[in-house]
Amino acid sequence: MAVIVPTITTDSPEVFAQSLQTFSGFTKRVQIDVSDGSFAPTTTVPLQGMTVPEGLTVDLHLMSARPSEHLPEILALKPSLCILHAEADDDLASVFQELKEAGIKTGVALVKTTFPGRVNELLAQVDHAMIFAGDLGRQGGAADMMQAEKVPLLKAVKSSLEIGWDGGANLSNVRAIAHAGVEVINVGSAITNADDPAEMYQALITESEKKGVLI
């Protein structure tokens, strides 16, 4: 059964705070996207001074070419899970080790062009693998459903990996993503832009849990 996780991607401190308040009313787990402009073409609300409501489980998706430069801020925020990009120009193994020592679960994200077999060593070290199927640093893009073919390849490297999906998930495809074996489906604009985010969140859960093609 897949878990639906609302995602926050914004450069506005006001929108960030409002999203946290809204989402904490109907879920206990959120993903925060942070981009410093070195990896993705956009920037978001920075990690410096970031705070989240108590009791909220935070997955931090850091889009940075040099995540080690943000390590003090990550440790200060202390998310439940920190996801870094396999394609970053950094010593990710060392960063992951420091995160683990701080009690933070680790994850690696793979962009569309990254084949899982190219990053076996990284995958062996982490708890979570994110299949990135959208557009870096933006919400509202279309999902590349062919990326679901990575699920069995990732599990073949490490069967205990929690498999996540980020990019374009909505009511029209969430069931297919869940049926592909994805365990965490991060949802951005489908929830953020809904007239009733809480109602959409529940609808996505219901849809993801349906069996078969028609029911």
Tab-separated table of C-alpha atoms in Angstrom:
chain	number	residue	atom	x	y	z
A	1	MET	CA	0.000	0.000	0.000
A	2	ALA	CA	1.445	3.354	-1.047
A	3	VAL	CA	1.649	6.366	1.251
A	4	ILE	CA	0.570	9.719	-0.189
A	5	VAL	CA	2.883	12.540	0.911
A	6	PRO	CA	1.973	16.187	0.156
A	7	THR	CA	4.923	18.181	-1.176
A	8	ILE	CA	5.872	21.823	-0.672
A	9	THR	CA	7.893	23.540	-3.411
A	10	THR	CA	7.918	27.315	-3.127
A	11	ASP	CA	10.158	30.376	-2.921
A	12	SER	CA	7.610	32.234	-0.789
A	13	PRO	CA	8.008	32.081	3.004
A	14	GLU	CA	4.311	32.937	3.330
A	15	VAL	CA	3.196	30.116	1.023
A	16	PHE	CA	5.590	27.762	2.800
A	17	ALA	CA	4.123	28.563	6.212
A	18	GLN	CA	0.545	28.362	4.940
A	19	SER	CA	1.194	25.008	3.237
A	20	LEU	CA	2.664	23.556	6.415
A	21	GLN	CA	-0.352	24.719	8.384
A	22	THR	CA	-2.815	23.360	5.822
A	23	PHE	CA	-1.101	20.002	5.344
A	24	SER	CA	-0.605	19.396	9.070
A	25	GLY	CA	-4.379	19.478	9.380
A	26	PHE	CA	-4.790	16.217	7.478
A	27	THR	CA	-1.420	14.427	7.321
A	28	LYS	CA	1.528	13.693	9.579
A	29	ARG	CA	4.093	13.346	6.763
A	30	VAL	CA	5.147	15.989	4.247
A	31	GLN	CA	7.978	16.422	1.791
A	32	ILE	CA	9.805	19.739	1.627
A	33	ASP	CA	11.642	20.494	-1.598
A	34	VAL	CA	14.677	22.732	-1.186
A	35	SER	CA	16.628	24.023	-4.179
A	36	ASP	CA	19.634	26.355	-4.012
A	37	GLY	CA	19.836	26.900	-7.775
A	38	SER	CA	22.999	24.849	-8.250
A	39	PHE	CA	21.237	21.680	-9.402
A	40	ALA	CA	17.683	22.650	-10.345
A	41	PRO	CA	16.946	25.802	-12.390
A	42	THR	CA	14.919	27.392	-9.582
A	43	THR	CA	15.436	28.371	-5.958
A	44	THR	CA	13.080	27.789	-3.042
A	45	VAL	CA	12.706	28.881	0.551
A	46	PRO	CA	16.168	28.201	2.010
A	47	LEU	CA	17.046	25.770	4.752
A	48	GLN	CA	18.526	28.482	6.963
A	49	GLY	CA	16.185	29.079	9.879
A	50	MET	CA	13.548	26.680	8.565
A	51	THR	CA	11.195	25.330	11.217
A	52	VAL	CA	8.304	22.885	11.052
A	53	PRO	CA	5.390	22.133	13.412
A	54	GLU	CA	6.129	19.654	16.170
A	55	GLY	CA	4.869	16.153	15.473
A	56	LEU	CA	5.136	16.496	11.695
A	57	THR	CA	7.311	13.932	9.919
A	58	VAL	CA	9.424	15.712	7.303
A	59	ASP	CA	11.067	14.234	4.229
A	60	LEU	CA	13.644	16.728	2.946
A	61	HIS	CA	14.339	16.573	-0.799
A	62	LEU	CA	17.482	18.645	-1.347
A	63	MET	CA	18.199	19.688	-4.922
A	64	SER	CA	21.797	20.830	-4.660
A	65	ALA	CA	25.010	20.029	-6.494
A	66	ARG	CA	26.880	20.365	-3.186
A	67	PRO	CA	24.647	19.059	-0.399
A	68	SER	CA	27.581	18.894	2.024
A	69	GLU	CA	27.500	22.723	2.126
A	70	HIS	CA	24.010	22.500	3.649
A	71	LEU	CA	24.836	19.841	6.232
A	72	PRO	CA	24.664	22.144	9.304
A	73	GLU	CA	21.190	23.332	8.286
A	74	ILE	CA	20.008	19.774	7.586
A	75	LEU	CA	21.194	18.634	10.994
A	76	ALA	CA	19.491	21.624	12.633
A	77	LEU	CA	16.178	20.870	10.914
A	78	LYS	CA	16.610	17.135	11.610
A	79	PRO	CA	14.127	15.738	9.086
A	80	SER	CA	13.043	12.132	9.368
A	81	LEU	CA	14.456	11.468	5.892
A	82	CYS	CA	16.919	13.426	3.752
A	83	ILE	CA	16.971	12.699	0.013
A	84	LEU	CA	19.983	13.817	-2.042
A	85	HIS	CA	20.480	13.503	-5.789
A	86	ALA	CA	22.720	10.747	-7.084
A	87	GLU	CA	23.911	13.162	-9.747
A	88	ALA	CA	25.274	15.724	-7.236
A	89	ASP	CA	28.942	16.676	-7.500
A	90	ASP	CA	29.796	15.779	-3.928
A	91	ASP	CA	30.975	13.026	-1.600
A	92	LEU	CA	27.484	11.724	-0.880
A	93	ALA	CA	28.735	8.693	1.047
A	94	SER	CA	30.291	10.965	3.674
A	95	VAL	CA	27.165	13.119	3.899
A	96	PHE	CA	24.972	10.049	4.306
A	97	GLN	CA	27.237	8.783	7.084
A	98	GLU	CA	26.904	12.040	9.022
A	99	LEU	CA	23.138	12.010	8.570
A	100	LYS	CA	22.914	8.439	9.828
A	101	GLU	CA	24.998	9.308	12.890
A	102	ALA	CA	22.466	12.051	13.622
A	103	GLY	CA	19.568	9.596	13.402
A	104	ILE	CA	18.328	10.830	10.017
A	105	LYS	CA	17.242	8.298	7.404
A	106	THR	CA	18.904	8.661	4.028
A	107	GLY	CA	17.622	8.603	0.483
A	108	VAL	CA	18.923	9.033	-3.025
A	109	ALA	CA	16.968	10.540	-5.924
A	110	LEU	CA	17.474	9.510	-9.539
A	111	VAL	CA	16.564	11.862	-12.390
A	112	LYS	CA	14.999	10.420	-15.527
A	113	THR	CA	18.285	9.730	-17.316
A	114	THR	CA	20.002	7.981	-14.387
A	115	PHE	CA	19.989	4.188	-14.643
A	116	PRO	CA	19.864	2.500	-11.213
A	117	GLY	CA	22.805	0.240	-12.068
A	118	ARG	CA	25.070	3.284	-12.291
A	119	VAL	CA	24.609	4.103	-8.603
A	120	ASN	CA	24.585	0.675	-6.961
A	121	GLU	CA	27.085	1.704	-4.279
A	122	LEU	CA	24.965	4.663	-3.200
A	123	LEU	CA	21.765	2.640	-3.217
A	124	ALA	CA	23.371	0.059	-0.953
A	125	GLN	CA	23.959	2.748	1.696
A	126	VAL	CA	20.522	4.369	1.864
A	127	ASP	CA	17.038	3.623	3.178
A	128	HIS	CA	15.014	5.238	0.383
A	129	ALA	CA	15.258	5.594	-3.400
A	130	MET	CA	13.231	8.312	-5.130
A	131	ILE	CA	12.285	7.918	-8.767
A	132	PHE	CA	12.197	11.485	-10.050
A	133	ALA	CA	9.729	11.594	-12.928
A	134	GLY	CA	8.886	15.287	-13.238
A	135	ASP	CA	10.650	18.613	-13.682
A	136	LEU	CA	13.296	19.652	-11.171
A	137	GLY	CA	12.306	22.513	-8.909
A	138	ARG	CA	8.769	22.868	-10.263
A	139	GLN	CA	5.314	21.494	-9.544
A	140	GLY	CA	2.619	20.748	-12.078
A	141	GLY	CA	4.647	18.862	-14.675
A	142	ALA	CA	3.581	15.687	-16.433
A	143	ALA	CA	4.709	12.360	-15.024
A	144	ASP	CA	6.989	10.198	-17.157
A	145	MET	CA	5.299	6.885	-16.450
A	146	MET	CA	8.113	4.923	-18.118
A	147	GLN	CA	10.160	5.712	-15.007
A	148	ALA	CA	8.123	3.051	-13.174
A	149	GLU	CA	10.345	0.478	-14.882
A	150	LYS	CA	13.038	1.455	-12.371
A	151	VAL	CA	11.104	-0.035	-9.438
A	152	PRO	CA	12.207	-3.679	-9.899
A	153	LEU	CA	15.732	-2.561	-10.812
A	154	LEU	CA	16.035	-0.655	-7.548
A	155	LYS	CA	14.612	-3.530	-5.511
A	156	ALA	CA	17.080	-5.884	-7.199
A	157	VAL	CA	19.945	-3.784	-5.841
A	158	LYS	CA	18.531	-3.679	-2.297
A	159	SER	CA	15.232	-5.336	-1.487
A	160	SER	CA	14.678	-3.280	1.679
A	161	LEU	CA	14.716	0.071	-0.145
A	162	GLU	CA	11.631	2.203	0.339
A	163	ILE	CA	10.703	3.307	-3.182
A	164	GLY	CA	9.431	6.842	-3.658
A	165	TRP	CA	8.001	8.721	-6.648
A	166	ASP	CA	8.175	12.432	-7.305
A	167	GLY	CA	6.723	14.205	-10.321
A	168	GLY	CA	3.293	14.588	-11.868
A	169	ALA	CA	1.307	12.280	-9.576
A	170	ASN	CA	-2.441	12.993	-9.661
A	171	LEU	CA	-5.813	11.241	-9.643
A	172	SER	CA	-5.376	10.014	-13.211
A	173	ASN	CA	-2.158	8.081	-12.576
A	174	VAL	CA	-1.756	7.506	-8.830
A	175	ARG	CA	-3.244	4.005	-9.027
A	176	ALA	CA	-0.826	2.993	-11.773
A	177	ILE	CA	2.112	4.395	-9.792
A	178	ALA	CA	1.044	2.495	-6.685
A	179	HIS	CA	0.492	-0.727	-8.639
A	180	ALA	CA	4.027	-0.412	-10.047
A	181	GLY	CA	5.369	-1.027	-6.554
A	182	VAL	CA	6.020	2.542	-5.437
A	183	GLU	CA	5.610	2.857	-1.675
A	184	VAL	CA	5.754	6.647	-1.205
A	185	ILE	CA	4.016	8.902	-3.725
A	186	ASN	CA	4.882	12.562	-3.314
A	187	VAL	CA	2.121	14.827	-4.611
A	188	GLY	CA	2.557	18.533	-5.255
A	189	SER	CA	0.210	20.617	-7.393
A	190	ALA	CA	-2.642	18.078	-7.402
A	191	ILE	CA	-3.043	18.770	-3.667
A	192	THR	CA	-1.720	22.327	-3.455
A	193	ASN	CA	-3.965	23.658	-6.231
A	194	ALA	CA	-7.081	21.725	-5.210
A	195	ASP	CA	-10.126	23.661	-3.986
A	196	ASP	CA	-10.055	21.403	-0.926
A	197	PRO	CA	-6.537	19.984	-0.345
A	198	ALA	CA	-7.715	17.644	2.434
A	199	GLU	CA	-10.455	16.213	0.234
A	200	MET	CA	-8.005	15.702	-2.652
A	201	TYR	CA	-5.533	13.999	-0.308
A	202	GLN	CA	-8.202	11.494	0.735
A	203	ALA	CA	-9.274	10.982	-2.886
A	204	LEU	CA	-5.686	10.168	-3.866
A	205	ILE	CA	-5.437	7.633	-1.037
A	206	THR	CA	-8.708	5.992	-2.086
A	207	GLU	CA	-7.668	5.871	-5.737
A	208	SER	CA	-4.202	4.483	-4.969
A	209	GLU	CA	-5.724	1.645	-2.933
A	210	LYS	CA	-8.125	0.465	-5.643
A	211	LYS	CA	-7.398	-2.957	-7.091
A	212	GLY	CA	-7.215	-3.857	-10.745
A	213	VAL	CA	-7.941	-1.626	-13.720
A	214	LEU	CA	-11.641	-0.846	-13.361
A	215	ILE	CA	-12.430	-1.135	-9.651
